[in-house]
Amino acid sequence: MMSMKVRGGGAFSGVLVIDLTHVLNGPFGTAMLSDLGARVIKIEPPGHGDDTRTYGPFAGQTSLYFAFVNRGKESIVLNLKEDEDRKIFINMIRRADVLAENFRPGVMARLGFSYEDLAKVNPRLIYASSSGFGHTGPLADYPAYDTIVQAMSGIMDMTGFPDGPPTRVGTSLSDLLGGLYMFSGIASALYAREKTGRGTHVDIAMFDATLAFLEHGAMEFAATGRALDRIGNRHPFLAPFDLFECADGHVAICCGNDHLFAKLCGAIGRAELANDPRFLDDVSRVQNVVALRAALEVELKKAPAAYWLTNIHAAGVPIGPLLDATQALSHPQAQARNMMIEAGGLKMTGIPIKMKGYPDEPIRAPAPDLDEHGAALREEFANGPPPA
Amino acid sequence: MMSMKVRGGGAFSGVLVIDLTHVLNGPFGTAMLSDLGARVIKIEPPGHGDDTRTYGPFAGQTSLYFAFVNRGKESIVLNLKEDEDRKIFINMIRRADVLAENFRPGVMARLGFSYEDLAKVNPRLIYASSSGFGHTGPLADYPAYDTIVQAMSGIMDMTGFPDGPPTRVGTSLSDLLGGLYMFSGIASALYAREKTGRGTHVDIAMFDATLAFLEHGAMEFAATGRALDRIGNRHPFLAPFDLFECADGHVAICCGNDHLFAKLCGAIGRAELANDPRFLDDVSRVQNVVALRAALEVELKKAPAAYWLTNIHAAGVPIGPLLDATQALSHPQAQARNMMIEAGGLKMTGIPIKMKGYPDEPIRAPAPDLDEHGAALREEFANGPPPA
């Protein structure tokens, strides 16, 4: 289904993206544009180029970090403080649909390349910025790294156990959300431009992006003005809805109502628990969640996870295994959905946007060597746009 | 800047979305379409409508859960198994740009409303599905809740401390990512339709979405085939880059190089630590990260977080406070960026996509009462599309 083509390219076929992004946040966003068919030209600084070219883990000489988020892009080294290279950059902007950058706010303006500067050159340009705190507000200049944004956005305070410390999400969540929202904003602005004929400045903040994901934390703030306590792996108002220990590992079990709870009790050979006054309804089960968990784990610890996955699933109760990243990424479901692709001989995660009639190729173009396309691009953009 | 208008509406002004989504994942995605100017008609089942209308927390009689992700939408109750209501639904589809749904795969087909069915009615329709595991692959029918998808995708195994349990991200990450990718896919498909004239089926899986966010976990799998151990709040290959305890709370400190580390040592009155052979360079500091943390916290615990935030920041070292959701959402930066908006008299989180020249109103239309627009919508869609 995924490879049947309506036309040659992806959703963004014909779109030219000039990519000044570096490290993780911005490149993660522009990699999705490339995945969906845009032409993405990555501009790297003289010297060693994007910092992540030196980051591990490595496959031979190749940084997987760089390879993951720069697949399918072209690379040119430009010194944006030097006249000749600035001219090439401006020639690119004249023909570009999108400029993406994730410098600290102010850096592009000091180069003479603010949105206002470049909109004069190309009013149809979509100029996308992603930064820690955005281009407005008192923290616009505040230094931001993923760990700092996670700490300041509330997500770290909400993750972890009541008796444990605040916990960082085990991935660079704020960086990646910033990149995904930047991609979304670019797609939205490209659509809007079809109607208005005008470009815009898309201004994304990792901080805003993480706030938008607080869910119960934000709802509780709106309802009571208070912060939620950390509650570990359980659900705030459904039980049992948690991760449980078996003899050899963990399973997640989710019972959203009394009916499923009764089925679960039957499946673990403790049907009478469904009639225990502490566990009669969801409100009672949440109130007695520690006792409930203990009662269930007494049984669950008697057999391995595989046993419970078969038997509790057969009873019609939602259950899933705890998988590590290796198991998750090599799962037949990840394979069937083309979520592990290959680029330059390296395996990497695919794009979750599956669109019928558009390509989702299992093999993509690799990330470029530094300045790999420099000579060709200097020739292509030596002059302004060709006559229409 | 954010309120200067190019034209009356948002980026998706003029776009009609028929919204069959429910609970969190789908509604979170379609709420963004409404935020950016689309008209979103929410179809709810007879009885009590969307389940989340009964979910806490409440403000008076209103579920904040429902209000957050359904602001700005219209509501109509339709029984999609009944001829008269099916006719109204089909009339809506004839005029719609987007249909969004997050039923378990198979439910829409059994109603006679698969993508293939509805594309015959309206070939320009963008039909967006978001589900736990997607519409293809061996797990397509597997019951999915956020906790189960977090457990199966590797993110829970990667979050937490080396001596602690796997940890759920303190928000419904997989649900919300599914919704955000659905929104992104719809925006991409709307742009592509401007070029091709054709609609498509956007098929999003919460599982795929979470896999795409594994970052180091996926890179390590590609490099070595192994899973990473949990590492708590620290960075895998930079140190110090972590959350640290002060006398009265925590701060996040991020030193990406030796120069910043030396400044940090000076700021805490332990300049000699920069010359300690265990901490001479980043590789050594990561190897000795437990000792490094202990040495830094001895000093940090002598004064409150506010003291260190001032003094370490003044020394030029990236540092940020640990904030809870309440502090984060009431931060002047969140206010300046319009990240707390109001709808129906309730405070809620705004949208992180800020586009110059398009509205980002601080007050939005409220979430609808059940069937609030039913009578008007039945009249509007009693017949097929008006003649062009």
mmCIF file of C-alpha atoms in Angstrom, chain A residues 34-244:
data_model
loop_
_atom_site.group_PDB
_atom_site.id
_atom_site.type_symbol
_atom_site.label_atom_id
_atom_site.label_comp_id
_atom_site.label_asym_id
_atom_site.label_seq_id
_atom_site.Cartn_x
_atom_site.Cartn_y
_atom_site.Cartn_z
ATOM 1 C CA SER A 34 13.401 15.292 3.053
ATOM 2 C CA ASP A 35 11.615 12.025 3.882
ATOM 3 C CA LEU A 36 8.466 13.453 2.273
ATOM 4 C CA GLY A 37 10.217 14.487 -0.926
ATOM 5 C CA ALA A 38 11.565 18.013 -0.404
ATOM 6 C CA ARG A 39 15.044 18.929 -1.611
ATOM 7 C CA VAL A 40 17.006 19.903 1.513
ATOM 8 C CA ILE A 41 20.333 21.725 1.162
ATOM 9 C CA LYS A 42 22.251 21.719 4.428
ATOM 10 C CA ILE A 43 24.627 24.632 4.902
ATOM 11 C CA GLU A 44 27.489 23.814 7.257
ATOM 12 C CA PRO A 45 30.122 26.111 8.766
ATOM 13 C CA PRO A 46 33.803 25.869 7.719
ATOM 14 C CA GLY A 47 35.901 23.553 9.862
ATOM 15 C CA HIS A 48 34.257 20.362 11.012
ATOM 16 C CA GLY A 49 30.704 21.281 9.942
ATOM 17 C CA ASP A 50 27.722 20.293 12.086
ATOM 18 C CA ASP A 51 28.922 19.442 15.628
ATOM 19 C CA THR A 52 27.110 16.097 15.557
ATOM 20 C CA ARG A 53 29.550 14.814 12.896
ATOM 21 C CA THR A 54 31.852 14.210 15.902
ATOM 22 C CA TYR A 55 29.175 12.634 18.177
ATOM 23 C CA GLY A 56 28.871 8.924 18.887
ATOM 24 C CA PRO A 57 27.708 6.293 18.507
ATOM 25 C CA PHE A 58 29.745 5.561 15.364
ATOM 26 C CA ALA A 59 29.534 3.004 12.594
ATOM 27 C CA GLY A 60 33.098 3.001 11.285
ATOM 28 C CA GLN A 61 33.894 6.677 10.695
ATOM 29 C CA THR A 62 30.246 7.704 10.468
ATOM 30 C CA SER A 63 28.385 9.356 13.319
ATOM 31 C CA LEU A 64 25.007 7.680 13.613
ATOM 32 C CA TYR A 65 23.775 10.773 15.382
ATOM 33 C CA PHE A 66 24.533 12.862 12.294
ATOM 34 C CA ALA A 67 23.386 10.150 9.887
ATOM 35 C CA PHE A 68 19.954 9.715 11.529
ATOM 36 C CA VAL A 69 18.787 13.312 11.217
ATOM 37 C CA ASN A 70 20.561 14.348 8.005
ATOM 38 C CA ARG A 71 19.680 11.515 5.662
ATOM 39 C CA GLY A 72 18.690 12.541 2.175
ATOM 40 C CA LYS A 73 20.149 16.044 2.480
ATOM 41 C CA GLU A 74 22.831 17.749 0.346
ATOM 42 C CA SER A 75 25.779 19.484 2.057
ATOM 43 C CA ILE A 76 27.630 22.666 1.236
ATOM 44 C CA VAL A 77 30.105 24.542 3.425
ATOM 45 C CA LEU A 78 29.502 28.292 3.415
ATOM 46 C CA ASN A 79 31.142 31.019 5.472
ATOM 47 C CA LEU A 80 28.200 33.337 6.014
ATOM 48 C CA LYS A 81 30.503 36.184 7.080
ATOM 49 C CA GLU A 82 32.274 36.205 3.719
ATOM 50 C CA ASP A 83 30.892 38.137 0.738
ATOM 51 C CA GLU A 84 31.157 35.460 -1.932
ATOM 52 C CA ASP A 85 29.449 32.841 0.216
ATOM 53 C CA ARG A 86 26.782 35.296 1.363
ATOM 54 C CA LYS A 87 25.955 35.906 -2.279
ATOM 55 C CA ILE A 88 25.463 32.215 -2.908
ATOM 56 C CA PHE A 89 23.283 32.001 0.190
ATOM 57 C CA ILE A 90 21.125 34.905 -0.995
ATOM 58 C CA ASN A 91 20.799 33.299 -4.421
ATOM 59 C CA MET A 92 19.551 30.172 -2.674
ATOM 60 C CA ILE A 93 17.038 32.218 -0.663
ATOM 61 C CA ARG A 94 15.709 33.812 -3.859
ATOM 62 C CA ARG A 95 14.666 30.386 -5.118
ATOM 63 C CA ALA A 96 13.856 28.727 -1.792
ATOM 64 C CA ASP A 97 10.456 27.819 -0.389
ATOM 65 C CA VAL A 98 11.722 27.292 3.149
ATOM 66 C CA LEU A 99 14.636 28.464 5.282
ATOM 67 C CA ALA A 100 15.076 26.523 8.524
ATOM 68 C CA GLU A 101 17.419 27.526 11.349
ATOM 69 C CA ASN A 102 17.853 26.754 15.040
ATOM 70 C CA PHE A 103 20.438 29.306 16.149
ATOM 71 C CA ARG A 104 19.983 31.153 19.397
ATOM 72 C CA PRO A 105 17.659 34.151 18.710
ATOM 73 C CA GLY A 106 19.708 37.113 17.466
ATOM 74 C CA VAL A 107 22.394 35.144 15.613
ATOM 75 C CA MET A 108 20.678 35.327 12.214
ATOM 76 C CA ALA A 109 19.887 39.033 12.659
ATOM 77 C CA ARG A 110 23.555 39.759 13.392
ATOM 78 C CA LEU A 111 24.442 38.040 10.124
ATOM 79 C CA GLY A 112 21.960 40.334 8.364
ATOM 80 C CA PHE A 113 19.628 37.394 7.743
ATOM 81 C CA SER A 114 16.635 38.103 10.008
ATOM 82 C CA TYR A 115 13.171 37.205 8.752
ATOM 83 C CA GLU A 116 12.613 40.837 7.776
ATOM 84 C CA ASP A 117 15.895 40.875 5.833
ATOM 85 C CA LEU A 118 15.155 37.704 3.894
ATOM 86 C CA ALA A 119 11.437 38.430 3.325
ATOM 87 C CA LYS A 120 12.602 41.472 1.329
ATOM 88 C CA VAL A 121 14.604 39.154 -0.915
ATOM 89 C CA ASN A 122 11.794 36.598 -1.183
ATOM 90 C CA PRO A 123 8.339 37.485 0.195
ATOM 91 C CA ARG A 124 7.147 33.922 -0.411
ATOM 92 C CA LEU A 125 9.850 32.517 1.890
ATOM 93 C CA ILE A 126 8.754 30.422 4.856
ATOM 94 C CA TYR A 127 11.375 31.187 7.487
ATOM 95 C CA ALA A 128 11.263 28.612 10.262
ATOM 96 C CA SER A 129 13.103 29.089 13.546
ATOM 97 C CA SER A 130 13.327 26.595 16.370
ATOM 98 C CA SER A 131 14.989 27.629 19.603
ATOM 99 C CA GLY A 132 14.871 26.836 23.302
ATOM 100 C CA PHE A 133 12.458 29.552 24.373
ATOM 101 C CA GLY A 134 11.427 31.242 21.098
ATOM 102 C CA HIS A 135 12.187 34.650 19.589
ATOM 103 C CA THR A 136 9.970 36.635 22.003
ATOM 104 C CA GLY A 137 9.602 36.950 25.773
ATOM 105 C CA PRO A 138 12.030 37.463 28.676
ATOM 106 C CA LEU A 139 13.813 34.113 28.175
ATOM 107 C CA ALA A 140 14.404 34.500 24.416
ATOM 108 C CA ASP A 141 18.177 34.727 25.026
ATOM 109 C CA TYR A 142 18.359 32.143 27.804
ATOM 110 C CA PRO A 143 20.763 29.290 27.030
ATOM 111 C CA ALA A 144 18.756 26.141 26.354
ATOM 112 C CA TYR A 145 19.711 22.518 26.230
ATOM 113 C CA ASP A 146 17.209 19.704 26.237
ATOM 114 C CA THR A 147 17.887 18.892 29.907
ATOM 115 C CA ILE A 148 17.380 22.529 30.926
ATOM 116 C CA VAL A 149 14.116 22.820 28.975
ATOM 117 C CA GLN A 150 12.843 19.520 30.387
ATOM 118 C CA ALA A 151 13.643 20.806 33.894
ATOM 119 C CA MET A 152 11.954 24.179 33.345
ATOM 120 C CA SER A 153 8.823 22.928 31.556
ATOM 121 C CA GLY A 154 7.406 20.731 34.344
ATOM 122 C CA ILE A 155 7.793 17.400 32.525
ATOM 123 C CA MET A 156 10.768 16.298 34.664
ATOM 124 C CA ASP A 157 8.907 17.142 37.866
ATOM 125 C CA MET A 158 5.942 15.050 36.650
ATOM 126 C CA THR A 159 8.004 11.977 35.657
ATOM 127 C CA GLY A 160 9.063 9.394 38.246
ATOM 128 C CA PHE A 161 7.870 7.912 41.518
ATOM 129 C CA PRO A 162 6.371 9.529 44.645
ATOM 130 C CA ASP A 163 9.377 8.473 46.721
ATOM 131 C CA GLY A 164 11.960 9.138 44.002
ATOM 132 C CA PRO A 165 13.588 12.122 42.307
ATOM 133 C CA PRO A 166 12.288 14.147 39.364
ATOM 134 C CA THR A 167 13.171 12.158 36.257
ATOM 135 C CA ARG A 168 14.322 13.183 32.810
ATOM 136 C CA VAL A 169 12.396 11.531 29.957
ATOM 137 C CA GLY A 170 14.864 8.974 28.584
ATOM 138 C CA THR A 171 15.165 10.732 25.239
ATOM 139 C CA SER A 172 15.755 14.380 24.240
ATOM 140 C CA LEU A 173 12.023 15.011 24.306
ATOM 141 C CA SER A 174 12.096 18.820 24.188
ATOM 142 C CA ASP A 175 14.599 18.873 21.318
ATOM 143 C CA LEU A 176 12.586 16.367 19.309
ATOM 144 C CA LEU A 177 9.227 18.030 20.014
ATOM 145 C CA GLY A 178 10.706 21.354 18.894
ATOM 146 C CA GLY A 179 11.747 19.711 15.626
ATOM 147 C CA LEU A 180 8.385 18.019 15.087
ATOM 148 C CA TYR A 181 6.458 21.236 15.753
ATOM 149 C CA MET A 182 8.815 23.072 13.394
ATOM 150 C CA PHE A 183 8.036 20.525 10.696
ATOM 151 C CA SER A 184 4.284 20.891 11.415
ATOM 152 C CA GLY A 185 4.526 24.665 11.260
ATOM 153 C CA ILE A 186 6.381 24.546 7.935
ATOM 154 C CA ALA A 187 3.766 22.187 6.455
ATOM 155 C CA SER A 188 0.978 24.487 7.704
ATOM 156 C CA ALA A 189 2.703 27.576 6.298
ATOM 157 C CA LEU A 190 3.293 25.902 2.922
ATOM 158 C CA TYR A 191 -0.423 25.121 2.696
ATOM 159 C CA ALA A 192 -1.407 28.649 3.732
ATOM 160 C CA ARG A 193 0.962 30.134 1.143
ATOM 161 C CA GLU A 194 -0.980 28.369 -1.592
ATOM 162 C CA LYS A 195 -3.963 30.546 -0.579
ATOM 163 C CA THR A 196 -2.239 33.823 0.340
ATOM 164 C CA GLY A 197 0.846 33.839 -1.861
ATOM 165 C CA ARG A 198 2.865 35.032 1.124
ATOM 166 C CA GLY A 199 5.502 33.493 3.346
ATOM 167 C CA THR A 200 5.747 33.847 7.122
ATOM 168 C CA HIS A 201 8.053 33.436 10.103
ATOM 169 C CA VAL A 202 7.349 30.211 11.991
ATOM 170 C CA ASP A 203 8.786 30.666 15.491
ATOM 171 C CA ILE A 204 8.946 27.445 17.522
ATOM 172 C CA ALA A 205 10.173 27.103 21.117
ATOM 173 C CA MET A 206 11.184 23.806 22.729
ATOM 174 C CA PHE A 207 9.730 25.234 25.956
ATOM 175 C CA ASP A 208 6.300 25.915 24.365
ATOM 176 C CA ALA A 209 6.354 22.496 22.703
ATOM 177 C CA THR A 210 6.940 20.729 26.019
ATOM 178 C CA LEU A 211 4.274 22.793 27.833
ATOM 179 C CA ALA A 212 1.755 21.696 25.186
ATOM 180 C CA PHE A 213 2.463 18.078 26.208
ATOM 181 C CA LEU A 214 1.811 18.429 29.971
ATOM 182 C CA GLU A 215 -1.752 17.004 29.751
ATOM 183 C CA HIS A 216 -2.908 16.221 33.326
ATOM 184 C CA GLY A 217 -0.310 18.615 34.724
ATOM 185 C CA ALA A 218 -1.832 21.503 32.798
ATOM 186 C CA MET A 219 -5.411 20.372 33.486
ATOM 187 C CA GLU A 220 -4.766 20.211 37.226
ATOM 188 C CA PHE A 221 -3.185 23.666 37.129
ATOM 189 C CA ALA A 222 -6.275 25.021 35.361
ATOM 190 C CA ALA A 223 -8.637 23.248 37.777
ATOM 191 C CA THR A 224 -6.926 23.883 41.119
ATOM 192 C CA GLY A 225 -3.772 25.959 40.553
ATOM 193 C CA ARG A 226 -1.772 23.110 42.082
ATOM 194 C CA ALA A 227 0.929 20.813 40.722
ATOM 195 C CA LEU A 228 0.335 17.051 40.572
ATOM 196 C CA ASP A 229 2.495 14.723 42.660
ATOM 197 C CA ARG A 230 4.589 12.201 40.790
ATOM 198 C CA ILE A 231 2.691 8.910 40.534
ATOM 199 C CA GLY A 232 5.166 6.532 38.929
ATOM 200 C CA ASN A 233 3.783 4.340 36.177
ATOM 201 C CA ARG A 234 0.139 4.317 37.142
ATOM 202 C CA HIS A 235 -2.782 6.303 35.722
ATOM 203 C CA PRO A 236 -4.107 9.208 37.831
ATOM 204 C CA PHE A 237 -7.739 8.018 37.844
ATOM 205 C CA LEU A 238 -7.918 4.509 36.434
ATOM 206 C CA ALA A 239 -6.757 1.327 38.196
ATOM 207 C CA PRO A 240 -5.308 -1.152 37.534
ATOM 208 C CA PHE A 241 -3.591 0.789 34.756
ATOM 209 C CA ASP A 242 0.114 0.352 35.396
ATOM 210 C CA LEU A 243 3.304 -1.626 34.852
ATOM 211 C CA PHE A 244 3.470 -4.861 36.896
#
